[in-house]
Every structure is written in structure tokens, then in C-alpha cells.
mmCIF file of C-alpha atoms and ligand atoms in Angstrom:
data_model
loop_
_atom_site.group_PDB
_atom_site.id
_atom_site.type_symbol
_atom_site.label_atom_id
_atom_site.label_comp_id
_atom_site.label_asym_id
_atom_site.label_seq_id
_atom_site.Cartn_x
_atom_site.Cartn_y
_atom_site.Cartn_z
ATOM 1 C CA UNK A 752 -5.002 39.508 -38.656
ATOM 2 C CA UNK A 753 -8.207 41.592 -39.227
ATOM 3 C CA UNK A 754 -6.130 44.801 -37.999
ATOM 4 C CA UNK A 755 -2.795 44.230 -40.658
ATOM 5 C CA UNK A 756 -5.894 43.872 -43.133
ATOM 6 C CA UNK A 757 -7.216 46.847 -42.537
ATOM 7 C CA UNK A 758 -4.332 48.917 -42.665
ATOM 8 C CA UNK A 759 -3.339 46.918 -46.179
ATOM 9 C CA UNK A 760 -7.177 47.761 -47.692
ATOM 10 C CA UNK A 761 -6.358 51.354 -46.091
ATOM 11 C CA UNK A 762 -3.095 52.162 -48.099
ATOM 12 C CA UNK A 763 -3.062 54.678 -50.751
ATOM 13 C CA UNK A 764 -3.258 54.063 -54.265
ATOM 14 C CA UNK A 765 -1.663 55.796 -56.329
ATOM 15 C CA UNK A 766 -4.381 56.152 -58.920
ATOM 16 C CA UNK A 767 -7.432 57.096 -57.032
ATOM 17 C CA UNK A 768 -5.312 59.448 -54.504
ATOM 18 C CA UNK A 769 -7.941 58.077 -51.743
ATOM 19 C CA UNK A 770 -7.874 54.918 -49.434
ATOM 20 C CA UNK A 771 -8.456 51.835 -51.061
ATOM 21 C CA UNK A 772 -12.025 51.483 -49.165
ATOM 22 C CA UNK A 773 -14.137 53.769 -46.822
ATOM 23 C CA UNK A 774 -12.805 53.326 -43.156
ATOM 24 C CA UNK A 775 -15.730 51.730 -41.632
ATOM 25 C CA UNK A 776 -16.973 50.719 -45.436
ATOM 26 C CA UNK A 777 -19.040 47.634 -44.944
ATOM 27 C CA UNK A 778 -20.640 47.992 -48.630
ATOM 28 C CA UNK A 779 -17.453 48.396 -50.922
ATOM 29 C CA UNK A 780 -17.325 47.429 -54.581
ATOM 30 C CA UNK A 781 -15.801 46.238 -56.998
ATOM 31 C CA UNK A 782 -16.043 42.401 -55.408
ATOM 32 C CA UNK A 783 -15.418 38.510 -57.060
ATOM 33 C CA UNK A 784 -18.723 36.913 -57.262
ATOM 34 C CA UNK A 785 -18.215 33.407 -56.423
ATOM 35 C CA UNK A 786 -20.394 31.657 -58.574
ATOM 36 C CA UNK A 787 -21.732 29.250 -56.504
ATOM 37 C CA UNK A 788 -22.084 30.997 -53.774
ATOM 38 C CA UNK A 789 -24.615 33.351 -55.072
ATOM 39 C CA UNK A 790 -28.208 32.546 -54.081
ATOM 40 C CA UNK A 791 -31.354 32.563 -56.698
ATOM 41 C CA UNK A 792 -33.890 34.930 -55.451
ATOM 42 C CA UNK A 793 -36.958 33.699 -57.294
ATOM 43 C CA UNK A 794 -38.822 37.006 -56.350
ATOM 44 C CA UNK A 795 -35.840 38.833 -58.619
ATOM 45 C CA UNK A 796 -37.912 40.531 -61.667
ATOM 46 C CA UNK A 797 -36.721 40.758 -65.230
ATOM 47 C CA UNK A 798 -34.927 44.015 -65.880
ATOM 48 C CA UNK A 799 -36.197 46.884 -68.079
ATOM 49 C CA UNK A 800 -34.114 48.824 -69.890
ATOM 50 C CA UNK A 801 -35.751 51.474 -72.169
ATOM 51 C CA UNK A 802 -33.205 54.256 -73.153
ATOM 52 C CA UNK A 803 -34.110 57.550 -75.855
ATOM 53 C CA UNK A 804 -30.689 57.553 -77.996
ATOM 54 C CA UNK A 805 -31.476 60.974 -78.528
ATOM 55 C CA UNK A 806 -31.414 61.507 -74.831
ATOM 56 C CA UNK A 807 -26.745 61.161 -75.780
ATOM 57 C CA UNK A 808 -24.909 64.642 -75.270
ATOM 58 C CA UNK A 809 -21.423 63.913 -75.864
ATOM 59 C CA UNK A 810 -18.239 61.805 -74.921
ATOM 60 C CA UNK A 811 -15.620 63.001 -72.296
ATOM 61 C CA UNK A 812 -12.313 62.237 -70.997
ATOM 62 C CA UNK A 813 -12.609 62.747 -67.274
ATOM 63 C CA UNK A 814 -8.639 62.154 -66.789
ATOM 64 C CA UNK A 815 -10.235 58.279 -64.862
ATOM 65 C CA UNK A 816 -11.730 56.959 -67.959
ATOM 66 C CA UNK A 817 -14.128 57.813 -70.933
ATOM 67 C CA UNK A 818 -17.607 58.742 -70.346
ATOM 68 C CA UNK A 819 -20.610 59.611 -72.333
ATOM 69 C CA UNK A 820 -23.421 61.479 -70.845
ATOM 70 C CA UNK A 821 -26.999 61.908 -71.016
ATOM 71 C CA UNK A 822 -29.584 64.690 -70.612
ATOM 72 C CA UNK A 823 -30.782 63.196 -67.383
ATOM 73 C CA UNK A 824 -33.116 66.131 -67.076
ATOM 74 C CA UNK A 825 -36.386 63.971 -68.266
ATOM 75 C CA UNK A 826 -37.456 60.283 -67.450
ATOM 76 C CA UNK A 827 -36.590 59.629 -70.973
ATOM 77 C CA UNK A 828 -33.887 57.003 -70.231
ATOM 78 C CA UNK A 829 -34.506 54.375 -67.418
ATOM 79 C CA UNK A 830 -34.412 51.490 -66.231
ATOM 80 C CA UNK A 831 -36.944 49.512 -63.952
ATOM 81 C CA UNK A 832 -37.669 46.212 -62.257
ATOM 82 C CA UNK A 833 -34.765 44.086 -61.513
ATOM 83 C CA UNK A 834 -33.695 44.525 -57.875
ATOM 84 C CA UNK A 835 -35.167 48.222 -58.445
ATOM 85 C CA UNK A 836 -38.084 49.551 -55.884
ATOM 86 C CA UNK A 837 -38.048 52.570 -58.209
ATOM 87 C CA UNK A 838 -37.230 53.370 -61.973
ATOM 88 C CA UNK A 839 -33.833 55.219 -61.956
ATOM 89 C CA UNK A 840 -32.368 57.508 -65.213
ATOM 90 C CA UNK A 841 -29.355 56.840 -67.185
ATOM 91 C CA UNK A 842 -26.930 59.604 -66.174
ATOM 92 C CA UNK A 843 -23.799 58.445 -68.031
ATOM 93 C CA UNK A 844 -21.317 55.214 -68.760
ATOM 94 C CA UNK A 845 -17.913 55.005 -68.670
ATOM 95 C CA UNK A 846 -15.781 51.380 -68.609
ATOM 96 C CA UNK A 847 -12.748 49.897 -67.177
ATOM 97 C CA UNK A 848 -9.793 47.939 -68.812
ATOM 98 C CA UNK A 849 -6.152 47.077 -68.220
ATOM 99 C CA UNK A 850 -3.171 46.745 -70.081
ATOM 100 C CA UNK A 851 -3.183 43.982 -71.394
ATOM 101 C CA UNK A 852 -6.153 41.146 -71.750
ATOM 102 C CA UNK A 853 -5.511 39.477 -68.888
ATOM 103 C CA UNK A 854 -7.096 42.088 -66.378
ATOM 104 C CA UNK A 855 -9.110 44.776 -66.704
ATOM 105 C CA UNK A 856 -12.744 44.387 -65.367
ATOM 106 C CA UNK A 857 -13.785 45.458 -61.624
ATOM 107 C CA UNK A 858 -16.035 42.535 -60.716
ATOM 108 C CA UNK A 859 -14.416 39.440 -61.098
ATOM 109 C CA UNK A 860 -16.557 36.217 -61.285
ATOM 110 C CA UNK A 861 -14.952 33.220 -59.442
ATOM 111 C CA UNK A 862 -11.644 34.714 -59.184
ATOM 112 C CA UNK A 863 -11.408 35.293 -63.412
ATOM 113 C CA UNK A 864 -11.011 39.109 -64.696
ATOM 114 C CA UNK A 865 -12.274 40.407 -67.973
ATOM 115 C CA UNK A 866 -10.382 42.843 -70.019
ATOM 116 C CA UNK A 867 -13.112 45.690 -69.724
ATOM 117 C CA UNK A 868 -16.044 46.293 -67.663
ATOM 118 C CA UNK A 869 -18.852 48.981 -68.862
ATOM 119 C CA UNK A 870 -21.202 50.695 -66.271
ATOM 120 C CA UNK A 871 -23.911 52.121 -66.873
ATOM 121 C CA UNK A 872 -25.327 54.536 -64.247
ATOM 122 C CA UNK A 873 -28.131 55.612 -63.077
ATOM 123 C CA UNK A 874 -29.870 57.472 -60.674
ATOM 124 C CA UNK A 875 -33.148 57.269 -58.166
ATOM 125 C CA UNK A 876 -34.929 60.706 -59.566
ATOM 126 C CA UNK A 877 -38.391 59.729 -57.768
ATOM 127 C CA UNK A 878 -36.829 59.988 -54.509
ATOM 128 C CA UNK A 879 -34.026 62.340 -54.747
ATOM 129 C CA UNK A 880 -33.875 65.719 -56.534
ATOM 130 C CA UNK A 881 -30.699 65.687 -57.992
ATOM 131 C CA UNK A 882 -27.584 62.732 -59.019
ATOM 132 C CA UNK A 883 -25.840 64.640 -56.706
ATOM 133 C CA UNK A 884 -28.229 63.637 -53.611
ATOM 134 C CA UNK A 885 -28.804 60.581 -54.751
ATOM 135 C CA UNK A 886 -24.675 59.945 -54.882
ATOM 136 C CA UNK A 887 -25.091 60.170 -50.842
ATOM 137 C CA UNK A 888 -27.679 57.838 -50.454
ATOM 138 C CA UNK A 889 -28.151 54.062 -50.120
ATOM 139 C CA UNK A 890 -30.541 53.943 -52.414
ATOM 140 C CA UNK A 891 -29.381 56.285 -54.548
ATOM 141 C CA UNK A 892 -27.953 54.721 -57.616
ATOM 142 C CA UNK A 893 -27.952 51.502 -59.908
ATOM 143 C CA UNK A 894 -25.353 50.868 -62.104
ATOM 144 C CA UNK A 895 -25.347 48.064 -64.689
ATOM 145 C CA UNK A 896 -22.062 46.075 -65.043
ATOM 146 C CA UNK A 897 -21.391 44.430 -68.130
ATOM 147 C CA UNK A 898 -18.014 42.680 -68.601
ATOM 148 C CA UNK A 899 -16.074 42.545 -72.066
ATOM 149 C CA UNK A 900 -14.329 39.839 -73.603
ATOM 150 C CA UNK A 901 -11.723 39.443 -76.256
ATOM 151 C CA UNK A 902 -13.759 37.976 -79.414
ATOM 152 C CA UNK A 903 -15.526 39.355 -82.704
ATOM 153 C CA UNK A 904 -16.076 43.024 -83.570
ATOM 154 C CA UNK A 905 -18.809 44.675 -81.847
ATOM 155 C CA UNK A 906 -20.555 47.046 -84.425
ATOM 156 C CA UNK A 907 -22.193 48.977 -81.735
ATOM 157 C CA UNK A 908 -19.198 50.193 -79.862
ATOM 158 C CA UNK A 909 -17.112 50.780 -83.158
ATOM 159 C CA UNK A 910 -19.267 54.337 -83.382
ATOM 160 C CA UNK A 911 -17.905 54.564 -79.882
ATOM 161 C CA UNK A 912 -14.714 53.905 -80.780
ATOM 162 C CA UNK A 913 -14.241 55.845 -83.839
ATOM 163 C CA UNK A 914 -15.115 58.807 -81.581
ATOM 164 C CA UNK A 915 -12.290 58.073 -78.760
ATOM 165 C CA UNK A 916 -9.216 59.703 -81.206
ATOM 166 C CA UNK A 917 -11.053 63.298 -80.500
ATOM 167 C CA UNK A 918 -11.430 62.965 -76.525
ATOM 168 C CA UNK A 919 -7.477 61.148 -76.294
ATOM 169 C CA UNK A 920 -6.137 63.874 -73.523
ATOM 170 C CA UNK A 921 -8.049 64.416 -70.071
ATOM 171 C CA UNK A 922 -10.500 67.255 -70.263
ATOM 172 C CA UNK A 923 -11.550 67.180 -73.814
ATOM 173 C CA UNK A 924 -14.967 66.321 -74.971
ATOM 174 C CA UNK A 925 -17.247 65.896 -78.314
ATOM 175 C CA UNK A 926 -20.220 66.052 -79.052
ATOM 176 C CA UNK A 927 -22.295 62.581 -79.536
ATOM 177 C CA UNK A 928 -25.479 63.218 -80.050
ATOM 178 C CA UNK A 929 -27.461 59.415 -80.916
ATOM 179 C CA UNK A 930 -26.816 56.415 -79.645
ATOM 180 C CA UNK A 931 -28.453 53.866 -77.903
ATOM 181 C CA UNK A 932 -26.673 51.991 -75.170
ATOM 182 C CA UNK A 933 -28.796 49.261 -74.837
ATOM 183 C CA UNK A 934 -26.854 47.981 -78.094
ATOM 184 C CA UNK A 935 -24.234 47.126 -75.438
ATOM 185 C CA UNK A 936 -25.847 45.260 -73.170
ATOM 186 C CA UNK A 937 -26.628 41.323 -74.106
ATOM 187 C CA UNK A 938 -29.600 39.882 -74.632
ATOM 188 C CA UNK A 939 -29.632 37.113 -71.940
ATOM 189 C CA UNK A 940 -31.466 38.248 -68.889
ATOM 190 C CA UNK A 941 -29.313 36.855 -65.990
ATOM 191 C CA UNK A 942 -27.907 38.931 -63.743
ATOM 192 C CA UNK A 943 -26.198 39.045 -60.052
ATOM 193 C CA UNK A 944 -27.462 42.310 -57.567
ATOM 194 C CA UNK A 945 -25.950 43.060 -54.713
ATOM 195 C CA UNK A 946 -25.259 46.418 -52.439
ATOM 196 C CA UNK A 947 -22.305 48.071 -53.000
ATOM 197 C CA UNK A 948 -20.353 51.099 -53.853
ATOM 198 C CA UNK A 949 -19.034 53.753 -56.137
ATOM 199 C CA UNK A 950 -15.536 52.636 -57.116
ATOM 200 C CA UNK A 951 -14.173 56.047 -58.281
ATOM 201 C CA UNK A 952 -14.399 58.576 -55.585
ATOM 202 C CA UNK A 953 -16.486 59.459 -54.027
ATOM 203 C CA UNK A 954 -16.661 55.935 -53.421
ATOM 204 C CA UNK A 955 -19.838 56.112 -51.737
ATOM 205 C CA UNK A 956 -22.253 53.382 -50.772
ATOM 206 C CA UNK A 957 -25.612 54.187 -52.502
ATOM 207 C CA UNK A 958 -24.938 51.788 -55.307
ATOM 208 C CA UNK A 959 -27.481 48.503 -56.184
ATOM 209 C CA UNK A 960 -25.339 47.096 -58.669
ATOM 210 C CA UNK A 961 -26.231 44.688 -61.487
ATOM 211 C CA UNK A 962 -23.974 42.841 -63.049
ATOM 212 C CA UNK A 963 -24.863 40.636 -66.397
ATOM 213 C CA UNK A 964 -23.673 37.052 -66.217
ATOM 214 C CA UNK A 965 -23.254 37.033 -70.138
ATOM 215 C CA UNK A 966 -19.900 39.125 -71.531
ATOM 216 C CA UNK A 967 -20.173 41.001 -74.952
ATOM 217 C CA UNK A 968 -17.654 40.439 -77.135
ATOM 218 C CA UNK A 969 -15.264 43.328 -79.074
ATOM 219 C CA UNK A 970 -12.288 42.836 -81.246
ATOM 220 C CA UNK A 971 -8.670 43.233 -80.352
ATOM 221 C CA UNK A 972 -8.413 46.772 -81.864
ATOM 222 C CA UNK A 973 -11.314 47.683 -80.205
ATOM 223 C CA UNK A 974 -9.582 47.540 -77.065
ATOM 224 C CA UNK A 975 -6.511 48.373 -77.978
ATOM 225 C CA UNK A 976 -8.822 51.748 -78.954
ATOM 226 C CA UNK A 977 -9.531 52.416 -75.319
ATOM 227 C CA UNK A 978 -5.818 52.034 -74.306
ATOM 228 C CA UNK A 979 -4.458 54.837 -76.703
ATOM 229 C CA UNK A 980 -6.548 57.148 -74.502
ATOM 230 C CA UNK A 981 -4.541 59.010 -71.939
ATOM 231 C CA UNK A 982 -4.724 60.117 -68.013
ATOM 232 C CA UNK A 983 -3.070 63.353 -69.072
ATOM 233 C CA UNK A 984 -3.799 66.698 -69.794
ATOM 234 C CA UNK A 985 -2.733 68.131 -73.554
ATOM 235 C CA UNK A 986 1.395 69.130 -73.409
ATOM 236 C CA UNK A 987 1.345 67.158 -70.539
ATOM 237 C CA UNK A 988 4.048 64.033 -70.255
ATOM 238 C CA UNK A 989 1.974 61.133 -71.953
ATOM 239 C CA UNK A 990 0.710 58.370 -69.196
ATOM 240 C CA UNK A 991 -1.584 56.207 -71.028
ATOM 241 C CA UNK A 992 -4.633 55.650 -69.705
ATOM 242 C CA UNK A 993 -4.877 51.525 -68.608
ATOM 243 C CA UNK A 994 -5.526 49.914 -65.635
ATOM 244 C CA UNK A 995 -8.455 52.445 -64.601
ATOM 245 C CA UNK A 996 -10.155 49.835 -61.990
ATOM 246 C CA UNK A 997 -10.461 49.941 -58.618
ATOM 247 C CA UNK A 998 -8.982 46.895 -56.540
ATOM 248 C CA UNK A 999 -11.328 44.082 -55.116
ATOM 249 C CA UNK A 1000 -12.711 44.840 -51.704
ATOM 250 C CA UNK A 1001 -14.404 42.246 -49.115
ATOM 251 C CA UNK A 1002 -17.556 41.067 -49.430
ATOM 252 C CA UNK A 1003 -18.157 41.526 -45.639
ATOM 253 C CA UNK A 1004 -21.398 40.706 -44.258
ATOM 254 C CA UNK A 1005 -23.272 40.535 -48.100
ATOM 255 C CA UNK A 1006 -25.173 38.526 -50.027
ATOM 256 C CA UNK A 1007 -24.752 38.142 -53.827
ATOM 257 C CA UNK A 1008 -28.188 37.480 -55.420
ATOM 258 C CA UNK A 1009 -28.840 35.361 -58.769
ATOM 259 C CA UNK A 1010 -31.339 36.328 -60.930
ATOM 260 C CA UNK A 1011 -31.418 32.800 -62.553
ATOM 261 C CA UNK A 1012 -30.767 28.911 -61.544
HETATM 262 C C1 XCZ B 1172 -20.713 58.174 -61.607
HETATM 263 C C2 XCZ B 1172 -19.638 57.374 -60.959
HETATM 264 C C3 XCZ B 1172 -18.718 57.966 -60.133
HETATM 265 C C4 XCZ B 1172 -17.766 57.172 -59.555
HETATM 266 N N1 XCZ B 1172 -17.725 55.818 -59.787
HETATM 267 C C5 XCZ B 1172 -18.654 55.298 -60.606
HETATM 268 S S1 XCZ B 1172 -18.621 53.581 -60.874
HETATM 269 N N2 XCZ B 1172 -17.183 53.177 -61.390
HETATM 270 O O1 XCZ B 1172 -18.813 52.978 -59.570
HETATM 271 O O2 XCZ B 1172 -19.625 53.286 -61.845
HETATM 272 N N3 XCZ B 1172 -19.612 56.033 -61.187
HETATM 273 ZN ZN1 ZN B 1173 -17.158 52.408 -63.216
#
């Protein structure tokens, strides 16, 4: 029953140290889009991406997954349109993967996981002050989902990769300072929106998320790259880092909108 559910979404896990989903949550990500039961919203405009590669600081290794950050300072790096009422500014992206390629991704789309999922987030800086205010409200944030799939090299995350030997314990960091993520997002325009959550903690509910129908595809060392990374500190004992995404959670009383036929 509902009750037995709620106590099974409220158990612990061991990775995030926090409850599976916000008691009361009624906005909880990651979900599976069902395909067809998505609904084209006609009124849905074309995203805009337009990032400053110079705007890149440097990669880190938060001890939850990789990230690389972004002076976020200036409206340099934003996106607009989409689902958006405002522009919002890239803040950082991180991504998600598993073990092996089986799993990995946070979204699923009809029940099928990819081996990695990259986010891209971003934050409302017309309304709010600071990503830190913004992180509390439901408007606050967009991230971009992009899923990953096993096929040929991808040139534009190799410079990413090539970087991930000097950032391999948690806590470490180097600097990055060009690149342009837009090289990671495809080309097609279709997406799915719908209101959701952080799925790290804080796990708040101030994320409009947009998820690209189309994958992009990297190589099998590519992501065997991201799983040499670890959870753990230098002289720590080694736990590699894998399996870095957040269960699915219900899809409650939500909507998943299609930003094609
Ligand atoms: C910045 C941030 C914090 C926590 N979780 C996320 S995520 N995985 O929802 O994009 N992003
Ligand atoms: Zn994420």
C-alpha cells in the first residue's frame, strides 16, 4: 500500500546519507519518462544555449561525481527559451554513470537506462541574487539532461577526459580554463521539461529540468575514464567512484511535456 511505499522511498541510502525523497516531496527527480505518455506542448519554444568557453574555471572531484565550474558572476553563459520564463547562467556540470553499461543515467526513458547522464546547471540570476537562493526556490534552477550512450569517440569530452587522471581522489581540483559545453549537447532540438528536483542533496525542488531526447555517443574508454575516478579522499581505502545516481522517484501528480511530435 501507499504507506509500505512510503516508508520503502523513505529508507536510507547508503550513498547520499539522506532519504531517498523529501517527506512530503511531490516534485522528486530523477523519473522514467514514458514515451508515450508525454504530451506535445506546441507553445514549447526552441532552446538557446549560448555559453563563453572562457567563462570555464576548473574541474573538481566533489567526493559525488566530477564537476566543472563556471564564473557565474556575469550573464556570459545562459541559456533561454525552452520551458524558461527567464534566461538562467551556467553554474557548473557534473554527470552520472554506473558500473557497468547497463545502468548509469538518472532519467530513464520508457523503463531503458543509459550508461551516463550529463547535467548541466543553471541558475535564475534575474530573480534571485545568488545560486544559493535560487537552490530554495521553485523556480530557481534549470538543468539540462543529456544521456550518454556506448558508441564512437566523442572528441569533445576526450579534453574532458584527459583531465580526469589529475582530479582521481575527492577534493582535488585543476584548473580548466576553455571549453565550451555546448560541444556536448546534440544538435537535434527535442526535448522533454518537466518540474522536478535536485537529485544530490539538497535535493530540493526548484529544478525545470530538460532532458534531450537524442543521446551523444562516447567510446568505451571514455567511460571506463569516468569509472577510475574515486569517492575517496587521498590515503584513503580506494572505493571507486560508480553508480553516482540517485534512484527513480514517482512521478506523482506531473506532467512530462514534449517539445516535438
Ligand atoms: C548543483 C546540483 C546539486 C545537487 N544536484 C544536482 S543535479 N544532480 O540534480 O543536477 N545539481
Ligand atoms: Zn546531476
Amino acid at each position: 500500500g501507499a504507506c509500505c511505499s512510503y516508508r520503502l522511498r523513505n529508507a536510507l541510502h547508503p550513498l547520499w546519507q539522506s532519504p531517498l525523497s523529501i517527506p512530503g516531496g511531490s516534485r522528486q527527480s530523477p523519473i522514467n519518462i514514458q514515451w508515450r505518455d508525454s504530451v506535445y506542448d506546441p507553445f514549447l519554444k526552441p532552446l538557446k544555449i549560448s555559453y563563453d568557453p572562457t567563462t570555464c574555471l576548473h574541474i573538481w572531484n566533489n567526493g559525488y561525481s566530477f564537476l566543472v565550474e563556471f564564473d557565474d558572476s556575469t550573464d556570459r553563459s545562459i541559456i533561454v527559451g525552452g520551458p524558461l520564463e527567464n534566461q538562467y547562467r551556467l553554474k557548473q556540470f557534473h554527470f552520472h554513470w554506473g558500473a557497468i553499461n547497463e545502468w548509469g543515467s538518472e532519467h530513464t526513458v520508457d523503463s531503458k537506462f543509459y550508461p551516463a547522464e550529463l547535467h548541466l546547471v543553471h541558475w535564475n540570476a534575474v530573480v534571485y541574487p545568488s545560486f544559493e537562493e535560487a537552490v530554495m526556490e521553485g523556480n530557481g534552477l534549470a538543468v539540462i539532461g543529456v544521456f550518454l550512450k556506448l558508441g564512437a569517440h566523442h572528441e569533445g569530452l576526450q579534453t574532458l577526459v584527459d583531465a580526469l587522471p589529475a582530479v582521481k581522489h575527492k577534493d582535488t581540483v585543476i584548473e580548466f580554463d576553455v571549453f565550451d559545453p555546448s560541444c556536448l549537447i546534440p544538435s537535434c532540438p527535442d526535448y522533454w521539461t518537466y518540474a522536478g528536483s535536485l537529485t544530490t542533496p539538497p535535493l530540493t525542488e526548484s529544478v525545470t529540468w530538460i532532458i534531450k531526447k537524442k543521446p551523444i555517443e562516447v567510446d568505451e574508454n571514455q567511460l571506463e575514464a569516468f569509472r577510475m575516478l574515486l569517492f575517496t579522499s587521498d590515503g584513503e581505502e580506494e572505493k571507486r567512484m560508480v553508480d553516482n545516481f540517485r534512484p527513480l522517484q514517482p512521478l506523482m501528480n506531473r506532467t512530462v511535456r514534449s517539445s516535438f511530435q
